[in-house]
Coordinates of N, CA and C in Angstrom, one line a residue:
M1 N 0.8 -1.2 0.0 CA 0.0 0.0 0.0 C 0.9 1.2 0.0
T2 N 0.4 2.3 -0.6 CA 1.2 3.5 -0.8 C 1.5 4.1 0.6
N3 N 0.6 3.8 1.6 CA 0.7 4.5 2.8 C 1.8 4.0 3.8
G4 N 2.6 3.0 3.3 CA 3.7 2.5 4.1 C 3.2 1.5 5.1
R5 N 2.1 0.9 4.9 CA 1.6 -0.1 5.9 C 2.2 -1.5 5.6
G6 N 3.1 -1.6 4.6 CA 3.5 -2.9 4.1 C 4.2 -3.7 5.3
G7 N 4.6 -4.9 4.9 CA 5.2 -5.7 5.9 C 4.3 -6.9 6.2
A8 N 4.9 -8.0 6.7 CA 4.1 -9.2 6.9 C 3.4 -9.1 8.2
S9 N 2.1 -9.6 8.2 CA 1.4 -9.8 9.4 C 1.5 -11.2 9.9
E10 N 1.3 -11.4 11.2 CA 1.2 -12.7 11.8 C -0.2 -13.1 11.8
E11 N -0.5 -14.3 11.1 CA -1.8 -14.7 11.0 C -2.1 -15.9 11.8
S12 N -3.4 -16.1 12.1 CA -3.9 -17.3 12.7 C -5.2 -17.7 12.2
D13 N -5.7 -18.9 12.5 CA -7.0 -19.3 12.1 C -8.1 -19.0 13.2
G14 N -7.7 -18.2 14.1 CA -8.7 -17.9 15.2 C -8.0 -17.9 16.5
G15 N -8.6 -18.4 17.6 CA -8.0 -18.3 18.9 C -6.9 -19.3 19.1
D16 N -6.8 -20.4 18.5 CA -5.9 -21.5 18.9 C -4.6 -21.4 18.2
N17 N -4.3 -20.4 17.4 CA -3.0 -20.4 16.7 C -2.2 -19.2 17.2
N18 N -2.5 -18.7 18.4 CA -1.8 -17.5 18.9 C -0.3 -17.7 19.0
K19 N 0.2 -19.0 19.0 CA 1.6 -19.3 19.1 C 2.4 -18.7 17.9
D20 N 1.7 -18.2 16.8 CA 2.4 -17.6 15.7 C 3.1 -16.4 16.2
K21 N 2.6 -15.7 17.3 CA 3.3 -14.5 17.7 C 4.6 -14.8 18.4
E22 N 4.8 -16.1 18.8 CA 6.0 -16.4 19.6 C 7.1 -17.0 18.7
E23 N 6.7 -17.5 17.5 CA 7.8 -18.1 16.7 C 7.5 -17.7 15.2
E24 N 8.6 -17.6 14.5 CA 8.5 -17.3 13.1 C 7.8 -18.3 12.3
P25 N 6.9 -17.9 11.4 CA 6.2 -18.9 10.5 C 7.2 -19.5 9.5
V26 N 7.9 -20.6 9.9 CA 8.9 -21.2 9.1 C 8.3 -21.8 7.8
E27 N 7.2 -22.5 7.9 CA 6.6 -23.2 6.8 C 5.7 -22.2 6.0
K28 N 6.1 -22.0 4.8 CA 5.3 -21.0 4.0 C 4.5 -21.7 2.9
E29 N 4.7 -23.0 2.8 CA 4.1 -23.7 1.7 C 2.6 -23.9 1.9
K30 N 2.1 -23.8 3.2 CA 0.7 -23.9 3.5 C 0.2 -22.6 4.1
P31 N -0.3 -21.7 3.3 CA -0.6 -20.3 3.8 C -1.8 -20.4 4.7
N32 N -1.8 -19.5 5.7 CA -3.0 -19.2 6.5 C -3.9 -18.2 5.8
F33 N -5.2 -18.4 5.9 CA -6.1 -17.5 5.2 C -6.8 -16.5 6.2
A34 N -7.0 -16.8 7.4 CA -7.7 -15.9 8.3 C -6.7 -15.0 9.0
L35 N -7.2 -13.8 9.3 CA -6.3 -12.8 10.0 C -6.4 -13.1 11.5
S36 N -5.3 -12.6 12.2 CA -5.3 -12.8 13.6 C -6.3 -11.8 14.2
G37 N -6.8 -12.1 15.4 CA -7.8 -11.3 16.0 C -7.3 -9.9 16.3
K38 N -6.1 -9.7 16.6 CA -5.6 -8.4 17.1 C -5.2 -7.5 15.9
L39 N -4.7 -8.0 14.8 CA -4.2 -7.3 13.7 C -3.2 -6.2 13.9
T40 N -2.3 -6.5 14.9 CA -1.1 -5.7 15.2 C -1.5 -4.2 15.2
E41 N -2.5 -3.8 15.9 CA -3.0 -2.4 15.9 C -1.9 -1.4 16.3
E42 N -1.1 -1.7 17.3 CA -0.2 -0.6 17.8 C 0.8 -0.2 16.8
V43 N 1.3 -1.1 16.0 CA 2.4 -0.8 15.0 C 1.9 -0.3 13.7
N44 N 0.6 -0.5 13.4 CA 0.0 -0.2 12.1 C -0.7 1.1 12.2
K45 N 0.0 2.2 12.2 CA -0.7 3.5 12.2 C -0.2 4.3 11.0
V46 N -1.1 5.0 10.3 CA -0.8 5.9 9.2 C -1.5 7.2 9.5
N47 N -0.8 8.3 9.4 CA -1.4 9.7 9.6 C -2.2 9.7 10.9
G48 N -1.7 9.0 11.9 CA -2.4 9.0 13.2 C -3.6 8.1 13.3
V49 N -3.9 7.3 12.2 CA -5.0 6.5 12.2 C -4.6 5.0 12.3
V50 N -5.2 4.3 13.2 CA -4.9 2.8 13.4 C -5.4 2.1 12.2
I51 N -4.6 1.3 11.5 CA -5.0 0.5 10.3 C -5.5 -0.8 10.8
K52 N -6.6 -1.2 10.3 CA -7.2 -2.5 10.7 C -6.6 -3.7 10.0
Y53 N -5.7 -3.4 9.1 CA -5.2 -4.6 8.3 C -3.7 -4.5 8.1
A54 N -3.1 -5.6 8.2 CA -1.7 -5.7 7.9 C -1.5 -6.8 6.9
E55 N -0.6 -6.6 5.9 CA -0.4 -7.5 4.8 C 0.3 -8.8 5.3
P56 N -0.1 -9.9 4.7 CA 0.5 -11.2 5.1 C 1.9 -11.5 4.5
A57 N 2.5 -12.5 5.0 CA 3.9 -12.8 4.6 C 3.9 -13.2 3.1
E58 N 2.8 -13.7 2.5 CA 2.8 -14.1 1.1 C 2.4 -12.9 0.2
S59 N 2.3 -11.7 0.7 CA 2.0 -10.6 -0.1 C 3.0 -10.4 -1.2
R60 N 2.5 -10.1 -2.4 CA 3.4 -9.9 -3.5 C 2.8 -8.8 -4.5
K61 N 3.6 -8.0 -5.1 CA 3.1 -7.1 -6.1 C 2.9 -7.9 -7.4
P62 N 1.8 -7.7 -8.1 CA 1.6 -8.5 -9.3 C 2.3 -8.0 -10.5
K63 N 2.6 -8.9 -11.5 CA 3.2 -8.5 -12.8 C 2.0 -8.2 -13.7
R64 N 1.0 -8.9 -13.6 CA -0.2 -8.7 -14.4 C -0.8 -7.4 -14.1
R65 N -1.3 -6.6 -15.1 CA -1.8 -5.3 -14.9 C -3.3 -5.3 -14.7
W66 N -3.7 -5.6 -13.5 CA -5.1 -5.7 -13.1 C -5.7 -4.3 -13.1
R67 N -7.0 -4.2 -13.4 CA -7.8 -3.0 -13.3 C -9.2 -3.2 -12.8
L68 N -9.7 -2.2 -12.2 CA -11.1 -2.2 -11.8 C -11.8 -1.2 -12.6
Y69 N -12.9 -1.6 -13.2 CA -13.8 -0.7 -14.1 C -15.0 -0.4 -13.3
P70 N -15.2 0.8 -12.7 CA -16.3 1.1 -11.9 C -17.5 1.6 -12.8
F71 N -18.7 1.2 -12.4 CA -19.9 1.6 -13.1 C -20.9 2.1 -12.0
K72 N -21.6 3.2 -12.3 CA -22.7 3.6 -11.5 C -23.9 3.5 -12.4
G73 N -24.7 2.5 -12.3 CA -25.8 2.2 -13.2 C -25.1 1.9 -14.6
E74 N -25.6 2.6 -15.6 CA -25.0 2.4 -17.0 C -23.8 3.3 -17.2
Q75 N -23.5 4.2 -16.3 CA -22.4 5.2 -16.5 C -21.1 4.6 -16.1
A76 N -20.1 4.6 -17.0 CA -18.8 4.1 -16.7 C -18.0 5.2 -16.1
L77 N -17.3 4.9 -15.0 CA -16.5 5.9 -14.3 C -15.0 5.6 -14.6
P78 N -14.1 6.5 -14.2 CA -12.7 6.4 -14.5 C -12.1 5.1 -14.0
T79 N -11.3 4.5 -14.9 CA -10.7 3.2 -14.6 C -9.7 3.3 -13.4
L80 N -9.7 2.3 -12.5 CA -8.7 2.2 -11.4 C -7.7 1.2 -11.7
Y81 N -6.4 1.7 -11.8 CA -5.3 0.8 -12.1 C -4.7 0.3 -10.8
I82 N -4.8 -1.1 -10.6 CA -4.5 -1.7 -9.3 C -3.4 -2.7 -9.3
H83 N -2.4 -2.4 -10.1 CA -1.3 -3.3 -10.3 C 0.0 -2.8 -9.7
R84 N 0.0 -1.6 -9.2 CA 1.3 -0.9 -8.8 C 1.7 -1.2 -7.3
Q85 N 0.8 -1.8 -6.6 CA 1.0 -2.1 -5.2 C 0.6 -3.6 -4.9
S86 N 1.1 -4.1 -3.8 CA 0.7 -5.4 -3.4 C -0.7 -5.5 -2.7
C87 N -1.1 -4.3 -2.2 CA -2.4 -4.2 -1.4 C -3.0 -2.9 -1.6
Y88 N -4.3 -2.9 -1.6 CA -5.1 -1.6 -1.7 C -6.2 -1.6 -0.6
L89 N -6.1 -0.7 0.3 CA -7.1 -0.5 1.4 C -8.3 0.3 0.8
I90 N -9.5 -0.3 1.0 CA -10.7 0.3 0.5 C -11.6 0.8 1.6
G91 N -12.1 2.0 1.5 CA -13.0 2.5 2.5 C -13.2 4.0 2.4
R92 N -13.9 4.6 3.4 CA -14.3 6.0 3.4 C -13.2 6.9 3.9
D93 N -12.3 6.4 4.6 CA -11.3 7.3 5.2 C -10.2 7.6 4.2
R94 N -10.3 8.8 3.6 CA -9.4 9.2 2.5 C -7.9 9.4 3.1
K95 N -7.8 9.5 4.4 CA -6.4 9.8 4.9 C -5.6 8.5 4.8
V96 N -6.2 7.3 4.8 CA -5.5 6.1 4.8 C -5.8 5.1 3.6
C97 N -7.0 5.3 3.0 CA -7.4 4.3 2.0 C -6.9 4.6 0.6
D98 N -6.5 3.6 -0.1 CA -5.9 3.7 -1.4 C -7.0 3.8 -2.4
L99 N -8.2 3.1 -2.2 CA -9.3 3.2 -3.1 C -10.5 3.8 -2.3
P100 N -10.7 5.1 -2.3 CA -11.8 5.7 -1.5 C -13.2 5.3 -2.0
I101 N -14.1 5.0 -1.1 CA -15.5 4.8 -1.5 C -16.3 5.7 -0.5
D102 N -17.1 6.6 -1.1 CA -17.7 7.6 -0.3 C -19.1 7.4 0.2
H103 N -19.7 6.2 -0.2 CA -21.1 6.0 0.2 C -21.2 5.9 1.7
P104 N -22.2 6.5 2.3 CA -22.3 6.5 3.8 C -22.5 5.1 4.4
S105 N -22.9 4.1 3.6 CA -23.1 2.8 4.2 C -21.8 2.0 4.2
C106 N -20.7 2.6 3.7 CA -19.4 1.9 3.7 C -18.6 2.3 4.9
S107 N -17.8 1.4 5.4 CA -17.0 1.7 6.6 C -15.8 2.5 6.2
K108 N -15.2 3.1 7.3 CA -14.0 3.9 7.0 C -12.9 3.0 6.5
Q109 N -12.7 1.8 7.0 CA -11.8 0.8 6.5 C -12.6 -0.4 6.2
H110 N -13.1 -0.5 5.0 CA -14.1 -1.5 4.7 C -13.6 -2.8 4.3
A111 N -12.6 -2.8 3.4 CA -12.0 -4.1 2.8 C -10.6 -3.8 2.3
A112 N -10.0 -4.9 2.0 CA -8.6 -4.8 1.4 C -8.5 -5.7 0.2
L113 N -8.0 -5.2 -0.9 CA -7.6 -6.0 -2.1 C -6.2 -6.4 -2.0
Q114 N -5.9 -7.7 -1.8 CA -4.6 -8.1 -1.5 C -4.1 -9.1 -2.6
Y115 N -2.9 -8.9 -3.1 CA -2.3 -9.8 -4.0 C -1.4 -10.8 -3.1
R116 N -1.6 -12.1 -3.4 CA -0.9 -13.1 -2.6 C -0.2 -14.1 -3.5
L117 N 1.0 -14.6 -3.1 CA 1.7 -15.7 -3.7 C 1.1 -17.0 -3.2
V118 N 0.4 -17.7 -4.0 CA -0.3 -18.9 -3.5 C 0.1 -20.2 -4.4
P119 N 0.0 -21.3 -3.8 CA 0.3 -22.5 -4.6 C -0.8 -22.9 -5.5
Y120 N -0.5 -23.6 -6.6 CA -1.5 -24.1 -7.5 C -1.0 -25.4 -8.2
E121 N -1.9 -26.1 -8.8 CA -1.5 -27.4 -9.5 C -1.6 -27.1 -11.0
R122 N -0.5 -27.4 -11.6 CA -0.4 -27.3 -13.1 C -1.2 -28.4 -13.7
E123 N -1.5 -28.3 -15.0 CA -2.3 -29.3 -15.7 C -1.5 -30.6 -15.8
D124 N -0.2 -30.6 -15.7 CA 0.5 -31.8 -15.7 C 0.7 -32.5 -14.4
G125 N 0.0 -31.9 -13.3 CA 0.0 -32.5 -12.0 C 1.1 -31.9 -11.1
T126 N 2.1 -31.2 -11.6 CA 3.1 -30.6 -10.8 C 2.6 -29.4 -10.1
S127 N 3.3 -28.9 -9.0 CA 2.8 -27.8 -8.3 C 3.7 -26.6 -8.6
G128 N 3.1 -25.4 -8.4 CA 3.8 -24.1 -8.6 C 3.2 -23.1 -7.8
K129 N 3.7 -21.9 -8.0 CA 3.1 -20.7 -7.2 C 2.8 -19.6 -8.2
R130 N 1.8 -18.8 -7.9 CA 1.5 -17.7 -8.7 C 0.8 -16.6 -7.9
V131 N 0.8 -15.4 -8.4 CA 0.3 -14.2 -7.7 C -1.2 -14.1 -8.1
R132 N -2.1 -14.0 -7.1 CA -3.5 -13.9 -7.4 C -4.1 -12.8 -6.5
P133 N -5.2 -12.1 -7.0 CA -5.9 -11.1 -6.2 C -6.9 -11.7 -5.3
Y134 N -7.0 -11.2 -4.1 CA -8.0 -11.6 -3.1 C -8.6 -10.4 -2.5
I135 N -9.9 -10.5 -2.1 CA -10.5 -9.5 -1.3 C -10.8 -10.0 0.1
I136 N -10.7 -9.1 1.1 CA -10.9 -9.5 2.4 C -11.8 -8.4 3.1
D137 N -12.9 -8.7 3.6 CA -13.8 -7.8 4.3 C -13.2 -7.5 5.7
L138 N -13.1 -6.3 6.1 CA -12.5 -5.9 7.4 C -13.6 -5.7 8.4
E139 N -14.5 -6.6 8.6 CA -15.6 -6.5 9.6 C -16.4 -5.2 9.3
S140 N -16.7 -5.0 8.0 CA -17.4 -3.8 7.7 C -18.8 -3.9 8.2
A141 N -19.5 -2.7 8.4 CA -20.9 -2.7 8.9 C -21.9 -3.3 8.0
N142 N -21.7 -3.1 6.7 CA -22.7 -3.5 5.7 C -22.2 -4.5 4.6
G143 N -21.0 -5.0 4.8 CA -20.6 -6.1 3.9 C -19.9 -5.8 2.6
T144 N -19.2 -6.8 2.1 CA -18.5 -6.7 0.8 C -19.1 -7.8 0.0
F145 N -19.4 -7.6 -1.3 CA -20.1 -8.5 -2.1 C -19.3 -8.8 -3.4
V146 N -19.2 -10.1 -3.7 CA -18.6 -10.6 -4.9 C -19.6 -11.2 -5.8
N147 N -19.9 -10.7 -6.9 CA -21.0 -11.2 -7.8 C -22.3 -11.3 -7.0
N148 N -22.6 -10.2 -6.3 CA -23.8 -10.0 -5.5 C -24.0 -11.0 -4.4
K149 N -22.9 -11.7 -4.0 CA -22.9 -12.6 -2.9 C -22.1 -12.0 -1.8
K150 N -22.7 -11.9 -0.6 CA -21.9 -11.3 0.5 C -20.9 -12.3 1.0
V151 N -19.6 -11.8 1.2 CA -18.5 -12.7 1.6 C -18.4 -12.7 3.1
D152 N -17.8 -13.8 3.6 CA -17.5 -13.8 5.0 C -16.5 -12.8 5.4
T153 N -16.6 -12.2 6.6 CA -15.6 -11.2 7.0 C -14.3 -11.9 7.5
K154 N -13.2 -11.2 7.3 CA -11.9 -11.6 7.8 C -11.4 -12.9 7.1
K155 N -11.9 -13.2 5.9 CA -11.4 -14.3 5.2 C -11.0 -13.9 3.8
Y156 N -9.9 -14.4 3.3 CA -9.5 -14.1 1.9 C -10.4 -14.8 0.9
I157 N -10.9 -14.1 0.0 CA -11.7 -14.7 -1.1 C -10.9 -14.4 -2.4
E158 N -10.6 -15.5 -3.2 CA -9.9 -15.2 -4.4 C -10.8 -14.6 -5.4
L159 N -10.3 -13.6 -6.1 CA -11.0 -12.9 -7.2 C -10.6 -13.5 -8.6
L160 N -11.6 -13.7 -9.4 CA -11.3 -14.1 -10.7 C -11.7 -13.0 -11.7
E161 N -11.1 -13.1 -12.9 CA -11.3 -12.1 -13.9 C -12.8 -12.0 -14.2
K162 N -13.3 -10.8 -14.4 CA -14.7 -10.5 -14.6 C -15.6 -10.5 -13.4
D163 N -15.0 -10.8 -12.2 CA -15.8 -10.7 -11.0 C -16.3 -9.3 -10.8
V164 N -17.4 -9.1 -10.1 CA -18.0 -7.8 -9.8 C -18.0 -7.6 -8.3
L165 N -17.4 -6.5 -7.9 CA -17.3 -6.1 -6.4 C -18.3 -5.0 -6.1
K166 N -18.9 -5.1 -4.9 CA -19.8 -4.1 -4.4 C -19.5 -3.9 -2.9
F167 N -19.7 -2.7 -2.4 CA -19.4 -2.4 -1.0 C -20.6 -1.8 -0.4
G168 N -21.0 -2.3 0.8 CA -22.1 -1.8 1.5 C -23.4 -1.7 0.6
F169 N -24.1 -0.6 0.8 CA -25.4 -0.4 0.0 C -25.1 0.4 -1.3
S170 N -23.9 0.7 -1.6 CA -23.6 1.5 -2.7 C -24.0 0.8 -4.0
S171 N -24.5 1.6 -5.0 CA -24.9 1.0 -6.2 C -23.8 0.8 -7.2
R172 N -22.6 1.4 -6.8 CA -21.4 1.2 -7.7 C -20.9 -0.2 -7.8
E173 N -20.6 -0.6 -9.0 CA -20.1 -1.9 -9.3 C -18.7 -1.8 -9.8
Y174 N -17.8 -2.7 -9.4 CA -16.4 -2.6 -9.8 C -16.1 -4.0 -10.5
V175 N -15.8 -3.9 -11.8 CA -15.5 -5.1 -12.6 C -14.0 -5.3 -12.7
L176 N -13.6 -6.5 -12.3 CA -12.2 -6.8 -12.3 C -11.7 -7.4 -13.7
L177 N -10.8 -6.7 -14.3 CA -10.2 -7.2 -15.6 C -8.7 -6.9 -15.6
H178 N -8.0 -7.4 -16.6 CA -6.6 -7.0 -16.7 C -6.3 -6.7 -18.2
E179 N -5.2 -6.1 -18.5 CA -5.0 -5.7 -19.9 C -4.8 -6.8 -20.9
N180 N -4.5 -8.0 -20.4 CA -4.4 -9.1 -21.3 C -5.6 -10.0 -21.3
S181 N -6.8 -9.5 -21.0 CA -7.9 -10.3 -20.8 C -8.3 -11.1 -22.1
K182 N -8.0 -10.6 -23.3 CA -8.3 -11.3 -24.5 C -7.4 -12.5 -24.7
E183 N -6.2 -12.5 -23.9 CA -5.3 -13.7 -24.0 C -5.2 -14.4 -22.7
D184 N -6.4 -14.6 -22.2 CA -6.5 -15.1 -20.8 C -5.9 -16.4 -20.5
E185 N -5.6 -17.2 -21.6 CA -5.0 -18.5 -21.4 C -3.5 -18.4 -20.9
E186 N -2.9 -17.2 -21.2 CA -1.5 -17.0 -20.8 C -1.5 -16.4 -19.4
D187 N -0.8 -17.1 -18.5 CA -0.7 -16.6 -17.1 C 0.7 -16.0 -16.9
D188 N 0.7 -14.6 -16.7 CA 2.0 -14.0 -16.6 C 2.4 -13.7 -15.1
D189 N 1.6 -14.3 -14.2 CA 2.0 -14.1 -12.8 C 2.4 -15.4 -12.1
V190 N 2.9 -16.4 -12.9 CA 3.5 -17.6 -12.4 C 4.9 -17.3 -11.9
V191 N 5.2 -17.8 -10.7 CA 6.5 -17.6 -10.1 C 7.2 -19.0 -10.1
E192 N 8.3 -19.0 -10.9 CA 9.1 -20.3 -11.0 C 10.2 -20.3 -9.9
D193 N 9.8 -20.8 -8.8 CA 10.8 -20.9 -7.7 C 11.3 -22.3 -7.5
K194 N 11.1 -23.2 -8.4 CA 11.5 -24.6 -8.3 C 12.4 -24.9 -9.5
P195 N 13.1 -26.0 -9.5 CA 13.8 -26.4 -10.7 C 12.9 -26.4 -11.9
P196 N 13.4 -26.3 -13.1 CA 12.6 -26.2 -14.3 C 11.6 -27.3 -14.4
A197 N 10.4 -26.9 -14.8 CA 9.3 -27.8 -14.9 C 9.5 -28.7 -16.1
P198 N 8.9 -29.9 -16.1 CA 9.2 -30.9 -17.2 C 9.0 -30.3 -18.6
A199 N 7.9 -29.6 -18.8 CA 7.6 -29.2 -20.2 C 7.7 -27.7 -20.3
G200 N 8.6 -27.2 -21.1 CA 8.7 -25.8 -21.6 C 8.3 -24.7 -20.7
G201 N 8.6 -24.5 -19.5 CA 8.6 -23.5 -18.5 C 7.7 -22.3 -18.7
G202 N 7.1 -21.9 -19.8 CA 6.5 -20.6 -20.0 C 5.3 -20.4 -19.1
G203 N 4.4 -19.5 -19.5 CA 3.2 -19.2 -18.6 C 2.3 -20.4 -18.6
A204 N 1.8 -20.7 -17.4 CA 0.9 -21.8 -17.2 C -0.5 -21.4 -17.5
S205 N -1.3 -22.4 -17.9 CA -2.7 -22.1 -18.3 C -3.5 -21.9 -17.0
N206 N -4.5 -21.0 -17.1 CA -5.3 -20.8 -15.9 C -6.2 -22.0 -15.7
G207 N -6.5 -22.8 -16.7 CA -7.2 -24.1 -16.7 C -8.2 -24.3 -15.6
G208 N -8.0 -25.5 -14.9 CA -9.0 -25.8 -13.9 C -8.9 -25.0 -12.7
A209 N -7.7 -24.4 -12.4 CA -7.6 -23.7 -11.2 C -8.4 -22.4 -11.2
R210 N -8.6 -21.8 -12.3 CA -9.4 -20.6 -12.4 C -10.9 -20.9 -12.2
G211 N -11.3 -22.1 -12.4 CA -12.7 -22.5 -12.3 C -13.2 -22.6 -10.9
K212 N -12.2 -22.7 -9.9 CA -12.6 -22.8 -8.6 C -12.2 -21.6 -7.8
R213 N -13.1 -21.0 -7.0 CA -12.8 -19.9 -6.2 C -12.2 -20.3 -4.9
D214 N -11.1 -19.7 -4.5 CA -10.4 -20.1 -3.3 C -11.0 -19.3 -2.2
Q215 N -11.7 -20.0 -1.3 CA -12.3 -19.4 -0.1 C -11.7 -20.0 1.1
S216 N -11.2 -19.2 2.0 CA -10.5 -19.7 3.2 C -11.5 -20.4 4.1
E217 N -11.0 -21.4 4.8 CA -11.9 -22.1 5.7 C -11.7 -21.5 7.1

C-alpha cells in the first residue's frame, strides 16, 4: 500500500493459533487465510489512524496489470489501475485508504484488495506458485459483495477475472479485468521458484484452477 503499511502480518485461524506470535512462521508452503484477532494495531498507524489490516507474509506485487472498471448504473467511471502495489485498502477514510469509497453505508476501512503468492497445481500435475488477487472484508458494517454474494468477513476470497465487487449499499459496481484479458490463457503471474518444470517453462494455463474460487476455511 502506498501509505507505508507494508510488511508481513502474523496470521492465525482464530484463537488457537496465537503461538504464531511467539515463533517465526517457518513453513510457507501452507498459507494461512484468516487474519489474527488483534491485527497488530499498535504498530500499524498511518497519519495517526490505526490501520485495521496488515499484509500477510505471502503478499506480492503482481506483474499482471489488473484494473477495476467502476460503473454507476449504466455510467462508466474512470478506470482504477490496481497493479502498482501489493495491497489496496478500500474505505471512506481518505487519509489512509488507497481506493476511497464515499457511500455512507461503507465503513472507514471497509475491505482490502490483497495480492498473494499462492500454490496451485499445473495441468501436468506438478505444483507451482502464482500471484493472485484476493478481497478481504475488514468487519465492515454492511458487507462486501462478490458477484452479488456477501462474503464472510476476515477471510481471503480469491477474485477471478470479470468478478464484480460491491461495497455496503452503494450501487457502484467494480468489474475486475486486466490488460491481457483477451489472451487469458496465458498466465503472466506464475512464479518459478523450483527447478525447471518438465515441459517448456512458460506461462501456465489458468485451466481448472481458475474455475474454482479459493475461499478460506
